[in-house]
Amino acid sequence: MARGNADLSRWVVEQAAAAHPGAVGRVAELGPGPGVGLETLLTTFPDAQVWGVDLSPVMLAQAGKRNGSAVDAGRLTLVEGGVPALAASRPADVVMANHVLYFWADPEAELARIRGFLRPGGVLALGYQLRQNMPAMAQRKFPLAGHRLYDTAEDVTALAEAAGFTSVTQLVKGPADAPQGRVMLATA
Ligand SMILES: C[S@@+](CC[C@H](N)C(=O)[O-])C[C@H]1O[C@@H](n2cnc3c(N)ncnc32)[C@H](O)[C@@H]1O
């Protein structure tokens, strides 16, 4: 699972870079966990200032250890908090959030807040997996813990559109009948 998440993180960064071909100076990742996505953002956008925002100090410590040289160089700033803490990166060119969607009680409101922190024309890259493509244990345990799973990509698109994003597209990683993950790309 950890390896699968890492592969998805790297793939989502590639998709975000393709969706934002212009200059990228400010990039944030919400919920970076152990920091693989941040590592890839730092190399993919070599001129960008990067922020990592996570509710968990334990995860932030791991992300900081993995990306210590960027922290020391002042290129990467780690911030403890949820979506409101993305304010540090405003106006962001790219915001990425992988496997975070499930934890939002009010996803439309969180997406609208993220849109407010993006530069007009900035890109949100939201990596996730649909309920039926998750491991059986996650399908059982996430809802029991009060987390929210999604049955169709259209459900996720509808949230982004309701939050004011435009040009919303959905991409699948891997075979259509056994996706390894998905990304929703949406423009602020
Ligand atoms: C399932 S992990 C995914 C980690 C990483 N993005 C990946 O794909 O491997 C979710 C991460 O998001 C963080 N998180 C959960 N809800 C959050 C929220 N509302 N705001 C910020 N971080 C959150 C958790 O602490 C954890 O680090």
Tab-separated table of C-alpha atoms and ligand atoms in Angstrom:
chain	number	residue	atom	x	y	z
A	1	MET	CA	0.000	0.000	0.000
A	2	ALA	CA	2.816	2.399	0.978
A	3	ARG	CA	4.592	1.641	-2.312
A	4	GLY	CA	1.323	2.074	-4.226
A	5	ASN	CA	0.818	5.473	-2.580
A	6	ALA	CA	4.348	6.520	-3.527
A	7	ASP	CA	3.798	5.537	-7.157
A	8	LEU	CA	0.506	7.421	-7.221
A	9	SER	CA	2.140	10.511	-5.667
A	10	ARG	CA	4.845	10.565	-8.351
A	11	TRP	CA	2.312	10.027	-11.120
A	12	VAL	CA	0.029	12.797	-9.812
A	13	VAL	CA	2.971	15.234	-9.819
A	14	GLU	CA	3.616	14.336	-13.487
A	15	GLN	CA	-0.038	14.998	-14.332
A	16	ALA	CA	-0.031	18.300	-12.433
A	17	ALA	CA	3.097	19.436	-14.297
A	18	ALA	CA	1.509	18.554	-17.633
A	19	ALA	CA	-1.654	20.447	-16.664
A	20	HIS	CA	0.343	23.563	-15.688
A	21	PRO	CA	2.951	24.062	-18.428
A	22	GLY	CA	3.643	27.706	-17.465
A	23	ALA	CA	6.078	28.977	-14.826
A	24	VAL	CA	5.465	27.425	-11.427
A	25	GLY	CA	6.799	29.420	-8.479
A	26	ARG	CA	4.591	28.320	-5.572
A	27	VAL	CA	3.471	24.750	-4.915
A	28	ALA	CA	1.769	23.132	-1.931
A	29	GLU	CA	0.905	19.598	-0.933
A	30	LEU	CA	-1.892	18.980	1.555
A	31	GLY	CA	-1.505	15.762	3.547
A	32	PRO	CA	1.979	14.831	2.280
A	33	GLY	CA	2.281	11.971	4.814
A	34	PRO	CA	5.845	10.609	4.577
A	35	GLY	CA	6.814	13.187	1.956
A	36	VAL	CA	7.320	11.248	-1.278
A	37	GLY	CA	5.063	13.673	-3.139
A	38	LEU	CA	6.989	16.639	-1.745
A	39	GLU	CA	10.263	15.058	-2.876
A	40	THR	CA	8.859	14.724	-6.403
A	41	LEU	CA	7.398	18.243	-6.405
A	42	LEU	CA	10.805	19.640	-5.415
A	43	THR	CA	12.557	17.934	-8.337
A	44	THR	CA	9.769	18.467	-10.893
A	45	PHE	CA	9.451	22.189	-10.108
A	46	PRO	CA	13.092	23.134	-9.410
A	47	ASP	CA	12.389	26.875	-9.261
A	48	ALA	CA	9.395	26.626	-6.949
A	49	GLN	CA	8.971	27.369	-3.275
A	50	VAL	CA	7.153	24.368	-1.779
A	51	TRP	CA	4.853	23.991	1.251
A	52	GLY	CA	3.747	20.768	2.923
A	53	VAL	CA	0.669	21.033	5.157
A	54	ASP	CA	-0.452	18.116	7.328
A	55	LEU	CA	-2.582	17.705	10.439
A	56	SER	CA	-0.130	15.162	11.830
A	57	PRO	CA	3.154	16.286	13.420
A	58	VAL	CA	4.382	12.687	13.121
A	59	MET	CA	3.848	12.729	9.355
A	60	LEU	CA	5.433	16.174	9.079
A	61	ALA	CA	8.509	14.892	10.913
A	62	GLN	CA	8.811	12.028	8.405
A	63	ALA	CA	8.314	14.389	5.463
A	64	GLY	CA	10.966	16.706	6.917
A	65	LYS	CA	13.441	13.872	7.388
A	66	ARG	CA	12.948	12.697	3.785
A	67	ASN	CA	13.358	16.244	2.448
A	68	GLY	CA	15.804	17.638	4.997
A	69	SER	CA	18.105	19.335	2.515
A	70	ALA	CA	15.209	21.303	0.970
A	71	VAL	CA	14.039	22.364	4.447
A	72	ASP	CA	17.580	23.450	5.346
A	73	ALA	CA	17.878	25.353	2.063
A	74	GLY	CA	14.639	27.215	2.791
A	75	ARG	CA	12.895	25.795	-0.276
A	76	LEU	CA	10.449	23.603	1.648
A	77	THR	CA	8.267	24.838	4.514
A	78	LEU	CA	6.309	22.334	6.596
A	79	VAL	CA	3.172	23.589	8.331
A	80	GLU	CA	0.982	21.760	10.844
A	81	GLY	CA	-2.683	22.221	10.022
A	82	GLY	CA	-5.531	21.503	7.657
A	83	VAL	CA	-6.747	23.283	4.531
A	84	PRO	CA	-6.733	26.784	6.148
A	85	ALA	CA	-2.952	26.448	6.668
A	86	LEU	CA	-2.520	26.386	2.871
A	87	ALA	CA	-2.865	30.168	3.210
A	88	ALA	CA	0.933	30.189	3.623
A	89	SER	CA	1.284	29.201	-0.042
A	90	ARG	CA	-1.170	31.757	-1.443
A	91	PRO	CA	-1.226	32.482	-4.349
A	92	ALA	CA	-0.282	28.906	-5.231
A	93	ASP	CA	0.268	27.771	-8.804
A	94	VAL	CA	-0.311	24.119	-7.921
A	95	VAL	CA	-1.946	22.440	-4.924
A	96	MET	CA	-1.734	18.662	-4.684
A	97	ALA	CA	-3.606	16.447	-2.221
A	98	ASN	CA	-3.346	12.662	-2.485
A	99	HIS	CA	-5.618	10.338	-0.493
A	100	VAL	CA	-6.889	13.217	1.641
A	101	LEU	CA	-10.377	13.611	0.143
A	102	TYR	CA	-11.826	10.805	2.294
A	103	PHE	CA	-11.085	12.685	5.525
A	104	TRP	CA	-13.103	15.805	4.688
A	105	ALA	CA	-16.523	16.014	6.342
A	106	ASP	CA	-17.515	18.865	4.015
A	107	PRO	CA	-15.489	18.283	0.829
A	108	GLU	CA	-17.188	21.024	-1.189
A	109	ALA	CA	-16.278	23.640	1.444
A	110	GLU	CA	-12.669	22.376	1.662
A	111	LEU	CA	-12.325	22.457	-2.136
A	112	ALA	CA	-13.717	26.001	-2.240
A	113	ARG	CA	-11.128	27.040	0.383
A	114	ILE	CA	-8.342	25.472	-1.675
A	115	ARG	CA	-9.566	27.317	-4.754
A	116	GLY	CA	-9.264	30.558	-2.788
A	117	PHE	CA	-5.571	29.856	-2.140
A	118	LEU	CA	-4.775	29.174	-5.822
A	119	ARG	CA	-3.756	31.808	-8.313
A	120	PRO	CA	-6.408	32.286	-11.049
A	121	GLY	CA	-5.470	29.594	-13.586
A	122	GLY	CA	-3.722	27.581	-10.864
A	123	VAL	CA	-4.196	23.821	-10.776
A	124	LEU	CA	-5.554	21.498	-8.113
A	125	ALA	CA	-4.354	17.887	-8.468
A	126	LEU	CA	-6.410	15.598	-6.257
A	127	GLY	CA	-5.193	12.003	-6.173
A	128	TYR	CA	-7.574	9.372	-4.868
A	129	GLN	CA	-9.051	5.943	-5.322
A	130	LEU	CA	-12.681	4.959	-5.734
A	131	ARG	CA	-14.288	2.779	-3.075
A	132	GLN	CA	-14.527	-0.339	-5.258
A	133	ASN	CA	-10.838	-0.178	-6.220
A	134	MET	CA	-9.580	0.154	-2.638
A	135	PRO	CA	-8.248	-2.802	-0.653
A	136	ALA	CA	-11.132	-4.662	1.030
A	137	MET	CA	-9.933	-3.640	4.486
A	138	ALA	CA	-10.001	0.074	3.599
A	139	GLN	CA	-13.477	-0.315	2.109
A	140	ARG	CA	-14.648	-1.698	5.467
A	141	LYS	CA	-12.658	0.420	7.891
A	142	PHE	CA	-12.803	3.913	6.370
A	143	PRO	CA	-16.591	4.290	6.654
A	144	LEU	CA	-16.536	2.771	10.171
A	145	ALA	CA	-14.065	5.501	11.157
A	146	GLY	CA	-16.417	8.143	9.768
A	147	HIS	CA	-14.444	8.725	6.573
A	148	ARG	CA	-16.130	9.188	3.248
A	149	LEU	CA	-15.526	7.022	0.172
A	150	TYR	CA	-16.615	7.771	-3.385
A	151	ASP	CA	-18.298	5.460	-5.893
A	152	THR	CA	-17.774	7.397	-9.137
A	153	ALA	CA	-15.334	9.947	-10.543
A	154	GLU	CA	-18.378	12.008	-11.497
A	155	ASP	CA	-19.197	12.414	-7.790
A	156	VAL	CA	-15.753	13.944	-7.245
A	157	THR	CA	-16.017	16.144	-10.348
A	158	ALA	CA	-19.380	17.447	-9.121
A	159	LEU	CA	-17.786	18.535	-5.831
A	160	ALA	CA	-15.044	20.478	-7.629
A	161	GLU	CA	-17.520	22.153	-9.962
A	162	ALA	CA	-19.762	23.089	-7.038
A	163	ALA	CA	-16.666	24.591	-5.380
A	164	GLY	CA	-16.132	26.846	-8.413
A	165	PHE	CA	-13.366	24.986	-10.271
A	166	THR	CA	-13.414	24.871	-14.065
A	167	SER	CA	-11.858	22.568	-16.703
A	168	VAL	CA	-12.232	19.567	-14.445
A	169	THR	CA	-10.715	16.390	-15.869
A	170	GLN	CA	-10.274	12.903	-14.475
A	171	LEU	CA	-7.374	10.565	-15.326
A	172	VAL	CA	-6.891	6.920	-14.386
A	173	LYS	CA	-3.537	5.369	-13.474
A	174	GLY	CA	-3.186	1.832	-14.797
A	175	PRO	CA	-5.750	-0.394	-16.481
A	176	ALA	CA	-9.340	0.865	-16.558
A	177	ASP	CA	-10.632	-2.395	-15.072
A	178	ALA	CA	-8.086	-2.364	-12.211
A	179	PRO	CA	-7.056	1.253	-11.626
A	180	GLN	CA	-4.077	1.908	-9.369
A	181	GLY	CA	-5.479	5.353	-8.585
A	182	ARG	CA	-6.980	8.439	-10.119
A	183	VAL	CA	-6.336	12.139	-10.311
A	184	MET	CA	-8.794	14.951	-10.704
A	185	LEU	CA	-7.192	18.036	-12.281
A	186	ALA	CA	-9.147	21.251	-11.843
A	187	THR	CA	-8.420	24.880	-12.646
A	188	ALA	CA	-9.086	27.771	-10.272
B	1	LIG	C1	-3.733	8.440	3.707
B	1	LIG	S1	-2.455	9.562	4.117
B	1	LIG	C2	-1.810	9.935	2.510
B	1	LIG	C3	-0.405	10.445	2.570
B	1	LIG	C4	0.201	10.790	1.202
B	1	LIG	N1	-0.505	11.876	0.569
B	1	LIG	C5	0.202	9.581	0.315
B	1	LIG	O1	-0.540	9.550	-0.674
B	1	LIG	O2	0.949	8.644	0.626
B	1	LIG	C6	-3.348	11.044	4.512
B	1	LIG	C7	-2.477	12.147	5.033
B	1	LIG	O3	-3.258	13.324	5.082
B	1	LIG	C8	-3.226	13.870	6.386
B	1	LIG	N2	-4.536	14.505	6.567
B	1	LIG	C9	-5.726	13.922	6.754
B	1	LIG	N3	-6.710	14.827	6.773
B	1	LIG	C10	-6.128	16.019	6.581
B	1	LIG	C11	-6.596	17.350	6.489
B	1	LIG	N4	-7.896	17.629	6.616
B	1	LIG	N5	-5.709	18.334	6.302
B	1	LIG	C12	-4.371	18.067	6.193
B	1	LIG	N6	-3.871	16.823	6.256
B	1	LIG	C13	-4.729	15.818	6.454
B	1	LIG	C14	-2.890	12.724	7.317
B	1	LIG	O4	-2.278	13.183	8.502
B	1	LIG	C15	-1.942	11.912	6.438
B	1	LIG	O5	-0.624	12.389	6.515
